[in-house]
mmCIF file with all atom_site columns, C-alpha atoms in Angstrom:
data_model
loop_
_atom_site.group_PDB
_atom_site.id
_atom_site.type_symbol
_atom_site.label_atom_id
_atom_site.label_alt_id
_atom_site.label_comp_id
_atom_site.label_asym_id
_atom_site.label_entity_id
_atom_site.label_seq_id
_atom_site.pdbx_PDB_ins_code
_atom_site.Cartn_x
_atom_site.Cartn_y
_atom_site.Cartn_z
_atom_site.occupancy
_atom_site.B_iso_or_equiv
_atom_site.pdbx_formal_charge
_atom_site.auth_seq_id
_atom_site.auth_comp_id
_atom_site.auth_asym_id
_atom_site.auth_atom_id
_atom_site.pdbx_PDB_model_num
ATOM 1   C CA . MET O 1 1   ? -38.825 -54.844 -11.912 1.00 82.00 ? 1   MET O CA 1
ATOM 2   C CA . THR O 1 2   ? -37.936 -54.746 -15.806 1.00 92.00 ? 2   THR O CA 1
ATOM 3   C CA . VAL O 1 3   ? -40.510 -52.456 -16.330 1.00 94.00 ? 3   VAL O CA 1
ATOM 4   C CA . LEU O 1 4   ? -40.441 -49.986 -13.834 1.00 94.00 ? 4   LEU O CA 1
ATOM 5   C CA . PRO O 1 5   ? -36.884 -48.078 -14.756 1.00 94.00 ? 5   PRO O CA 1
ATOM 6   C CA . SER O 1 6   ? -38.935 -47.459 -17.777 1.00 92.00 ? 6   SER O CA 1
ATOM 7   C CA . GLY O 1 7   ? -42.061 -45.900 -16.498 1.00 91.00 ? 7   GLY O CA 1
ATOM 8   C CA . ILE O 1 8   ? -39.625 -43.661 -14.076 1.00 89.00 ? 8   ILE O CA 1
ATOM 9   C CA . TRP O 1 9   ? -37.307 -42.286 -17.256 1.00 88.00 ? 9   TRP O CA 1
ATOM 10  C CA . ARG O 1 10  ? -40.775 -41.711 -19.108 1.00 88.00 ? 10  ARG O CA 1
ATOM 11  C CA . LEU O 1 11  ? -42.805 -39.592 -16.220 1.00 88.00 ? 11  LEU O CA 1
ATOM 12  C CA . PRO O 1 12  ? -40.564 -36.802 -16.108 1.00 86.00 ? 12  PRO O CA 1
ATOM 13  C CA . ALA O 1 13  ? -40.830 -36.766 -19.782 1.00 80.00 ? 13  ALA O CA 1
ATOM 14  C CA . ALA O 1 14  ? -44.407 -36.244 -19.989 1.00 84.00 ? 14  ALA O CA 1
ATOM 15  C CA . PHE O 1 15  ? -44.504 -33.302 -17.900 1.00 84.00 ? 15  PHE O CA 1
ATOM 16  C CA . GLY O 1 16  ? -41.628 -31.839 -19.721 1.00 77.00 ? 16  GLY O CA 1
ATOM 17  C CA . ASP O 1 17  ? -42.111 -28.232 -22.096 1.00 77.00 ? 17  ASP O CA 1
ATOM 18  C CA . GLY O 1 18  ? -44.519 -28.344 -25.012 1.00 79.00 ? 18  GLY O CA 1
ATOM 19  C CA . ARG O 1 19  ? -46.546 -31.673 -24.455 1.00 82.00 ? 19  ARG O CA 1
ATOM 20  C CA . GLY O 1 20  ? -50.185 -31.244 -24.831 1.00 88.00 ? 20  GLY O CA 1
ATOM 21  C CA . LEU O 1 21  ? -52.868 -33.007 -21.971 1.00 90.00 ? 21  LEU O CA 1
ATOM 22  C CA . GLY O 1 22  ? -53.503 -35.437 -24.447 1.00 91.00 ? 22  GLY O CA 1
ATOM 23  C CA . GLU O 1 23  ? -49.941 -36.856 -24.945 1.00 89.00 ? 23  GLU O CA 1
ATOM 24  C CA . ARG O 1 24  ? -49.287 -36.062 -21.540 1.00 91.00 ? 24  ARG O CA 1
ATOM 25  C CA . ALA O 1 25  ? -52.264 -38.367 -20.429 1.00 93.00 ? 25  ALA O CA 1
ATOM 26  C CA . TYR O 1 26  ? -51.018 -41.128 -22.892 1.00 91.00 ? 26  TYR O CA 1
ATOM 27  C CA . VAL O 1 27  ? -47.591 -41.239 -21.887 1.00 90.00 ? 27  VAL O CA 1
ATOM 28  C CA . VAL O 1 28  ? -48.978 -41.553 -18.081 1.00 93.00 ? 28  VAL O CA 1
ATOM 29  C CA . SER O 1 29  ? -51.864 -43.970 -19.329 1.00 94.00 ? 29  SER O CA 1
ATOM 30  C CA . LEU O 1 30  ? -49.049 -45.964 -20.787 1.00 92.00 ? 30  LEU O CA 1
ATOM 31  C CA . SER O 1 31  ? -46.594 -46.198 -17.767 1.00 93.00 ? 31  SER O CA 1
ATOM 32  C CA . VAL O 1 32  ? -49.875 -47.341 -15.514 1.00 94.00 ? 32  VAL O CA 1
ATOM 33  C CA . LEU O 1 33  ? -50.832 -49.960 -18.300 1.00 95.00 ? 33  LEU O CA 1
ATOM 34  C CA . SER O 1 34  ? -47.250 -51.529 -18.469 1.00 94.00 ? 34  SER O CA 1
ATOM 35  C CA . GLU O 1 35  ? -46.868 -51.932 -14.733 1.00 94.00 ? 35  GLU O CA 1
ATOM 36  C CA . ILE O 1 36  ? -50.737 -53.573 -14.224 1.00 94.00 ? 36  ILE O CA 1
ATOM 37  C CA . LEU O 1 37  ? -49.735 -56.157 -17.385 1.00 93.00 ? 37  LEU O CA 1
ATOM 38  C CA . ALA O 1 38  ? -46.405 -56.699 -15.625 1.00 94.00 ? 38  ALA O CA 1
ATOM 39  C CA . PHE O 1 39  ? -47.997 -57.411 -12.228 1.00 94.00 ? 39  PHE O CA 1
ATOM 40  C CA . THR O 1 40  ? -49.840 -59.551 -13.831 1.00 92.00 ? 40  THR O CA 1
ATOM 41  C CA . ALA O 1 41  ? -47.154 -62.072 -14.420 1.00 94.00 ? 41  ALA O CA 1
ATOM 42  C CA . ILE O 1 42  ? -46.783 -62.274 -10.123 1.00 94.00 ? 42  ILE O CA 1
ATOM 43  C CA . GLY O 1 43  ? -50.066 -64.736 -11.222 1.00 92.00 ? 43  GLY O CA 1
ATOM 44  C CA . LEU O 1 44  ? -47.422 -67.239 -12.552 1.00 93.00 ? 44  LEU O CA 1
ATOM 45  C CA . ILE O 1 45  ? -45.869 -67.909 -8.862  1.00 93.00 ? 45  ILE O CA 1
ATOM 46  C CA . ALA O 1 46  ? -48.999 -66.543 -7.074  1.00 92.00 ? 46  ALA O CA 1
ATOM 47  C CA . ARG O 1 47  ? -51.966 -68.144 -5.138  1.00 90.00 ? 47  ARG O CA 1
ATOM 48  C CA . TRP O 1 48  ? -54.157 -66.321 -7.523  1.00 89.00 ? 48  TRP O CA 1
ATOM 49  C CA . GLY O 1 49  ? -52.550 -67.640 -10.630 1.00 90.00 ? 49  GLY O CA 1
ATOM 50  C CA . GLU O 1 50  ? -54.200 -71.508 -9.188  1.00 92.00 ? 50  GLU O CA 1
ATOM 51  C CA . VAL O 1 51  ? -57.052 -70.367 -8.032  1.00 92.00 ? 51  VAL O CA 1
ATOM 52  C CA . PHE O 1 52  ? -59.133 -67.313 -8.471  1.00 91.00 ? 52  PHE O CA 1
ATOM 53  C CA . PRO O 1 53  ? -59.543 -65.259 -5.674  1.00 90.00 ? 53  PRO O CA 1
ATOM 54  C CA . ARG O 1 54  ? -62.631 -64.861 -3.419  1.00 91.00 ? 54  ARG O CA 1
ATOM 55  C CA . TRP O 1 55  ? -63.211 -61.224 -4.495  1.00 90.00 ? 55  TRP O CA 1
ATOM 56  C CA . ILE O 1 56  ? -63.974 -62.373 -8.689  1.00 90.00 ? 56  ILE O CA 1
ATOM 57  C CA . PRO O 1 57  ? -68.220 -62.872 -8.570  1.00 92.00 ? 57  PRO O CA 1
ATOM 58  C CA . PHE O 1 58  ? -68.522 -66.375 -10.430 1.00 93.00 ? 58  PHE O CA 1
ATOM 59  C CA . LEU O 1 59  ? -65.262 -67.406 -10.532 1.00 92.00 ? 59  LEU O CA 1
ATOM 60  C CA . ARG O 1 60  ? -64.040 -66.977 -7.021  1.00 90.00 ? 60  ARG O CA 1
ATOM 61  C CA . GLY O 1 61  ? -62.591 -70.295 -5.709  1.00 90.00 ? 61  GLY O CA 1
ATOM 62  C CA . ARG O 1 62  ? -62.176 -72.002 -8.895  1.00 93.00 ? 62  ARG O CA 1
ATOM 63  C CA . ARG O 1 63  ? -59.090 -73.325 -10.716 1.00 92.00 ? 63  ARG O CA 1
ATOM 64  C CA . VAL O 1 64  ? -57.745 -71.028 -13.065 1.00 93.00 ? 64  VAL O CA 1
ATOM 65  C CA . PRO O 1 65  ? -57.649 -72.994 -16.333 1.00 94.00 ? 65  PRO O CA 1
ATOM 66  C CA . ARG O 1 66  ? -53.971 -73.740 -17.226 1.00 94.00 ? 66  ARG O CA 1
ATOM 67  C CA . ARG O 1 67  ? -53.828 -73.743 -21.123 1.00 95.00 ? 67  ARG O CA 1
ATOM 68  C CA . ALA O 1 68  ? -55.690 -70.762 -20.759 1.00 94.00 ? 68  ALA O CA 1
ATOM 69  C CA . ALA O 1 69  ? -53.559 -68.855 -18.449 1.00 95.00 ? 69  ALA O CA 1
ATOM 70  C CA . VAL O 1 70  ? -50.410 -70.379 -20.257 1.00 97.00 ? 70  VAL O CA 1
ATOM 71  C CA . LEU O 1 71  ? -51.704 -69.316 -23.822 1.00 97.00 ? 71  LEU O CA 1
ATOM 72  C CA . LEU O 1 72  ? -52.002 -65.672 -22.599 1.00 96.00 ? 72  LEU O CA 1
ATOM 73  C CA . ALA O 1 73  ? -48.717 -65.533 -20.986 1.00 97.00 ? 73  ALA O CA 1
ATOM 74  C CA . ALA O 1 74  ? -46.863 -67.487 -24.313 1.00 98.00 ? 74  ALA O CA 1
ATOM 75  C CA . ILE O 1 75  ? -48.496 -64.774 -25.935 1.00 98.00 ? 75  ILE O CA 1
ATOM 76  C CA . GLY O 1 76  ? -47.620 -61.935 -23.877 1.00 96.00 ? 76  GLY O CA 1
ATOM 77  C CA . ALA O 1 77  ? -43.966 -63.587 -23.909 1.00 97.00 ? 77  ALA O CA 1
ATOM 78  C CA . ALA O 1 78  ? -43.647 -63.549 -27.790 1.00 97.00 ? 78  ALA O CA 1
ATOM 79  C CA . GLY O 1 79  ? -45.324 -60.285 -28.298 1.00 96.00 ? 79  GLY O CA 1
ATOM 80  C CA . LEU O 1 80  ? -42.707 -58.782 -25.874 1.00 95.00 ? 80  LEU O CA 1
ATOM 81  C CA . THR O 1 81  ? -39.566 -60.488 -26.854 1.00 96.00 ? 81  THR O CA 1
ATOM 82  C CA . LEU O 1 82  ? -40.554 -58.939 -30.206 1.00 94.00 ? 82  LEU O CA 1
ATOM 83  C CA . LEU O 1 83  ? -41.275 -55.669 -29.404 1.00 90.00 ? 83  LEU O CA 1
ATOM 84  C CA . PHE O 1 84  ? -38.777 -54.988 -27.177 1.00 89.00 ? 84  PHE O CA 1
ATOM 85  C CA . THR O 1 85  ? -35.861 -57.018 -27.235 1.00 92.00 ? 85  THR O CA 1
ATOM 86  C CA . LEU O 1 86  ? -35.558 -57.977 -30.620 1.00 92.00 ? 86  LEU O CA 1
ATOM 87  C CA . LEU O 1 87  ? -36.839 -54.785 -32.610 1.00 88.00 ? 87  LEU O CA 1
ATOM 88  C CA . PHE O 1 88  ? -35.104 -52.424 -29.687 1.00 86.00 ? 88  PHE O CA 1
ATOM 89  C CA . ILE O 1 89  ? -31.521 -53.935 -30.338 1.00 87.00 ? 89  ILE O CA 1
ATOM 90  C CA . ALA O 1 90  ? -32.129 -54.380 -34.086 1.00 87.00 ? 90  ALA O CA 1
ATOM 91  C CA . SER O 1 91  ? -32.963 -50.131 -33.816 1.00 86.00 ? 91  SER O CA 1
ATOM 92  C CA . GLU O 1 92  ? -30.053 -49.267 -32.028 1.00 84.00 ? 92  GLU O CA 1
ATOM 93  C CA . ILE O 1 93  ? -27.676 -51.602 -33.706 1.00 86.00 ? 93  ILE O CA 1
ATOM 94  C CA . ARG O 1 94  ? -29.231 -49.933 -37.269 1.00 88.00 ? 94  ARG O CA 1
ATOM 95  C CA . GLY O 1 95  ? -29.260 -46.813 -35.649 1.00 84.00 ? 95  GLY O CA 1
ATOM 96  C CA . THR O 1 96  ? -33.303 -45.949 -36.500 1.00 86.00 ? 96  THR O CA 1
ATOM 97  C CA . THR O 1 97  ? -36.720 -45.962 -34.691 1.00 81.00 ? 97  THR O CA 1
ATOM 98  C CA . ILE O 1 98  ? -38.502 -49.448 -34.647 1.00 75.00 ? 98  ILE O CA 1
ATOM 99  C CA . ARG O 1 99  ? -40.276 -48.807 -37.371 1.00 78.00 ? 99  ARG O CA 1
ATOM 100 C CA . GLY O 1 100 ? -37.061 -47.889 -39.548 1.00 81.00 ? 100 GLY O CA 1
ATOM 101 C CA . GLY O 1 101 ? -37.323 -44.260 -40.320 1.00 86.00 ? 101 GLY O CA 1
ATOM 102 C CA . ASP O 1 102 ? -34.395 -42.288 -38.696 1.00 87.00 ? 102 ASP O CA 1
ATOM 103 C CA . LEU O 1 103 ? -33.446 -41.272 -35.378 1.00 84.00 ? 103 LEU O CA 1
ATOM 104 C CA . PRO O 1 104 ? -34.525 -37.359 -34.608 1.00 83.00 ? 104 PRO O CA 1
ATOM 105 C CA . ALA O 1 105 ? -32.028 -35.039 -33.339 1.00 79.00 ? 105 ALA O CA 1
ATOM 106 C CA . ASP O 1 106 ? -33.333 -35.608 -30.087 1.00 79.00 ? 106 ASP O CA 1
ATOM 107 C CA . PHE O 1 107 ? -33.606 -38.870 -29.404 1.00 81.00 ? 107 PHE O CA 1
ATOM 108 C CA . PRO O 1 108 ? -32.561 -39.796 -25.951 1.00 81.00 ? 108 PRO O CA 1
ATOM 109 C CA . SER O 1 109 ? -29.916 -41.929 -27.043 1.00 80.00 ? 109 SER O CA 1
ATOM 110 C CA . GLN O 1 110 ? -28.204 -39.705 -29.661 1.00 80.00 ? 110 GLN O CA 1
ATOM 111 C CA . ALA O 1 111 ? -28.139 -37.077 -26.799 1.00 77.00 ? 111 ALA O CA 1
ATOM 112 C CA . GLY O 1 112 ? -24.964 -38.780 -25.534 1.00 80.00 ? 112 GLY O CA 1
ATOM 113 C CA . GLY O 1 113 ? -23.046 -38.532 -21.537 1.00 87.00 ? 113 GLY O CA 1
ATOM 114 C CA . TRP O 1 114 ? -25.243 -38.959 -18.688 1.00 88.00 ? 114 TRP O CA 1
ATOM 115 C CA . GLU O 1 115 ? -28.774 -38.389 -20.854 1.00 85.00 ? 115 GLU O CA 1
ATOM 116 C CA . ALA O 1 116 ? -27.892 -41.451 -22.993 1.00 87.00 ? 116 ALA O CA 1
ATOM 117 C CA . ALA O 1 117 ? -26.591 -43.499 -20.392 1.00 90.00 ? 117 ALA O CA 1
ATOM 118 C CA . TRP O 1 118 ? -29.553 -42.841 -17.942 1.00 90.00 ? 118 TRP O CA 1
ATOM 119 C CA . PHE O 1 119 ? -31.993 -43.847 -21.220 1.00 87.00 ? 119 PHE O CA 1
ATOM 120 C CA . TYR O 1 120 ? -29.854 -46.907 -21.465 1.00 90.00 ? 120 TYR O CA 1
ATOM 121 C CA . PHE O 1 121 ? -30.089 -47.858 -17.540 1.00 93.00 ? 121 PHE O CA 1
ATOM 122 C CA . CYS O 1 122 ? -33.848 -47.237 -18.002 1.00 92.00 ? 122 CYS O CA 1
ATOM 123 C CA . TYR O 1 123 ? -34.486 -49.292 -20.835 1.00 89.00 ? 123 TYR O CA 1
ATOM 124 C CA . ALA O 1 124 ? -32.152 -52.001 -20.688 1.00 91.00 ? 124 ALA O CA 1
ATOM 125 C CA . PRO O 1 125 ? -34.089 -53.797 -18.518 1.00 94.00 ? 125 PRO O CA 1
ATOM 126 C CA . LEU O 1 126 ? -36.948 -53.590 -20.454 1.00 93.00 ? 126 LEU O CA 1
ATOM 127 C CA . THR O 1 127 ? -35.612 -55.853 -23.040 1.00 94.00 ? 127 THR O CA 1
ATOM 128 C CA . LEU O 1 128 ? -35.429 -58.739 -20.569 1.00 95.00 ? 128 LEU O CA 1
ATOM 129 C CA . TRP O 1 129 ? -39.465 -58.285 -19.802 1.00 95.00 ? 129 TRP O CA 1
ATOM 130 C CA . GLY O 1 130 ? -40.341 -60.779 -22.790 1.00 96.00 ? 130 GLY O CA 1
ATOM 131 C CA . PRO O 1 131 ? -37.662 -63.844 -22.118 1.00 97.00 ? 131 PRO O CA 1
ATOM 132 C CA . LEU O 1 132 ? -38.280 -63.298 -18.302 1.00 96.00 ? 132 LEU O CA 1
ATOM 133 C CA . LEU O 1 133 ? -41.791 -63.919 -18.344 1.00 97.00 ? 133 LEU O CA 1
ATOM 134 C CA . GLY O 1 134 ? -41.528 -66.548 -21.011 1.00 97.00 ? 134 GLY O CA 1
ATOM 135 C CA . VAL O 1 135 ? -39.374 -68.578 -18.554 1.00 97.00 ? 135 VAL O CA 1
ATOM 136 C CA . LEU O 1 136 ? -41.861 -67.695 -15.970 1.00 96.00 ? 136 LEU O CA 1
ATOM 137 C CA . THR O 1 137 ? -44.557 -69.369 -18.372 1.00 97.00 ? 137 THR O CA 1
ATOM 138 C CA . VAL O 1 138 ? -42.557 -72.672 -19.034 1.00 97.00 ? 138 VAL O CA 1
ATOM 139 C CA . ALA O 1 139 ? -41.893 -72.648 -15.201 1.00 96.00 ? 139 ALA O CA 1
ATOM 140 C CA . TYR O 1 140 ? -45.924 -72.211 -14.661 1.00 96.00 ? 140 TYR O CA 1
ATOM 141 C CA . TRP O 1 141 ? -46.987 -74.836 -16.852 1.00 96.00 ? 141 TRP O CA 1
ATOM 142 C CA . LYS O 1 142 ? -44.358 -77.484 -15.510 1.00 95.00 ? 142 LYS O CA 1
ATOM 143 C CA . ARG O 1 143 ? -45.759 -76.707 -12.185 1.00 93.00 ? 143 ARG O CA 1
ATOM 144 C CA . ARG O 1 144 ? -49.401 -76.936 -12.825 1.00 92.00 ? 144 ARG O CA 1
ATOM 145 C CA . SER O 1 145 ? -48.975 -80.242 -14.740 1.00 91.00 ? 145 SER O CA 1
ATOM 146 C CA . ALA O 1 146 ? -46.783 -81.849 -12.357 1.00 88.00 ? 146 ALA O CA 1
ATOM 147 C CA . ALA O 1 147 ? -49.099 -81.237 -9.590  1.00 82.00 ? 147 ALA O CA 1
ATOM 148 C CA . GLU O 1 148 ? -52.161 -82.402 -11.814 1.00 78.00 ? 148 GLU O CA 1
ATOM 149 C CA . ARG O 1 149 ? -50.328 -85.437 -12.280 1.00 79.00 ? 149 ARG O CA 1
ATOM 150 C CA . THR O 1 150 ? -49.883 -85.920 -8.947  1.00 75.00 ? 150 THR O CA 1
ATOM 151 C CA . PRO O 1 151 ? -52.365 -88.186 -7.241  1.00 69.00 ? 151 PRO O CA 1
ATOM 152 C CA . VAL O 1 152 ? -53.763 -86.689 -3.924  1.00 59.00 ? 152 VAL O CA 1
ATOM 153 C CA . ALA O 1 153 ? -53.077 -88.671 -0.604  1.00 60.00 ? 153 ALA O CA 1
ATOM 154 C CA . ALA O 1 154 ? -56.050 -89.741 1.343   1.00 54.00 ? 154 ALA O CA 1
#
């Protein structure tokens, strides 16, 4: 739920005036890809994050390698925390883009009023995506480690 509000904010902007087909396709693709990547975090709490589902050829029924899942999730959490949490907050404090350039006059946070409030309402949850994924990753590691250490009763 931390990713969905930014997609809701982004999609209407994709179809605003002055946007070319390529830019529209990019914004829609970015929104869809973000949702798909966010959904993969469900694997850290669902059964399919421990055992590959039947529909995956060659892997069906095998255990998901704990270290591989944790490594990928930790890299994702670190990257998301850097990009959406640290850089976003730092750029907001400095009043610049995340690349360090000046904010354009039509940047949503510069608009003021309800437009800026709507922008922050939709993008503030995105700053939690990385840290929350980090918490899920640690919990997954601990749960899977404890399960592998626990002897199976016969």
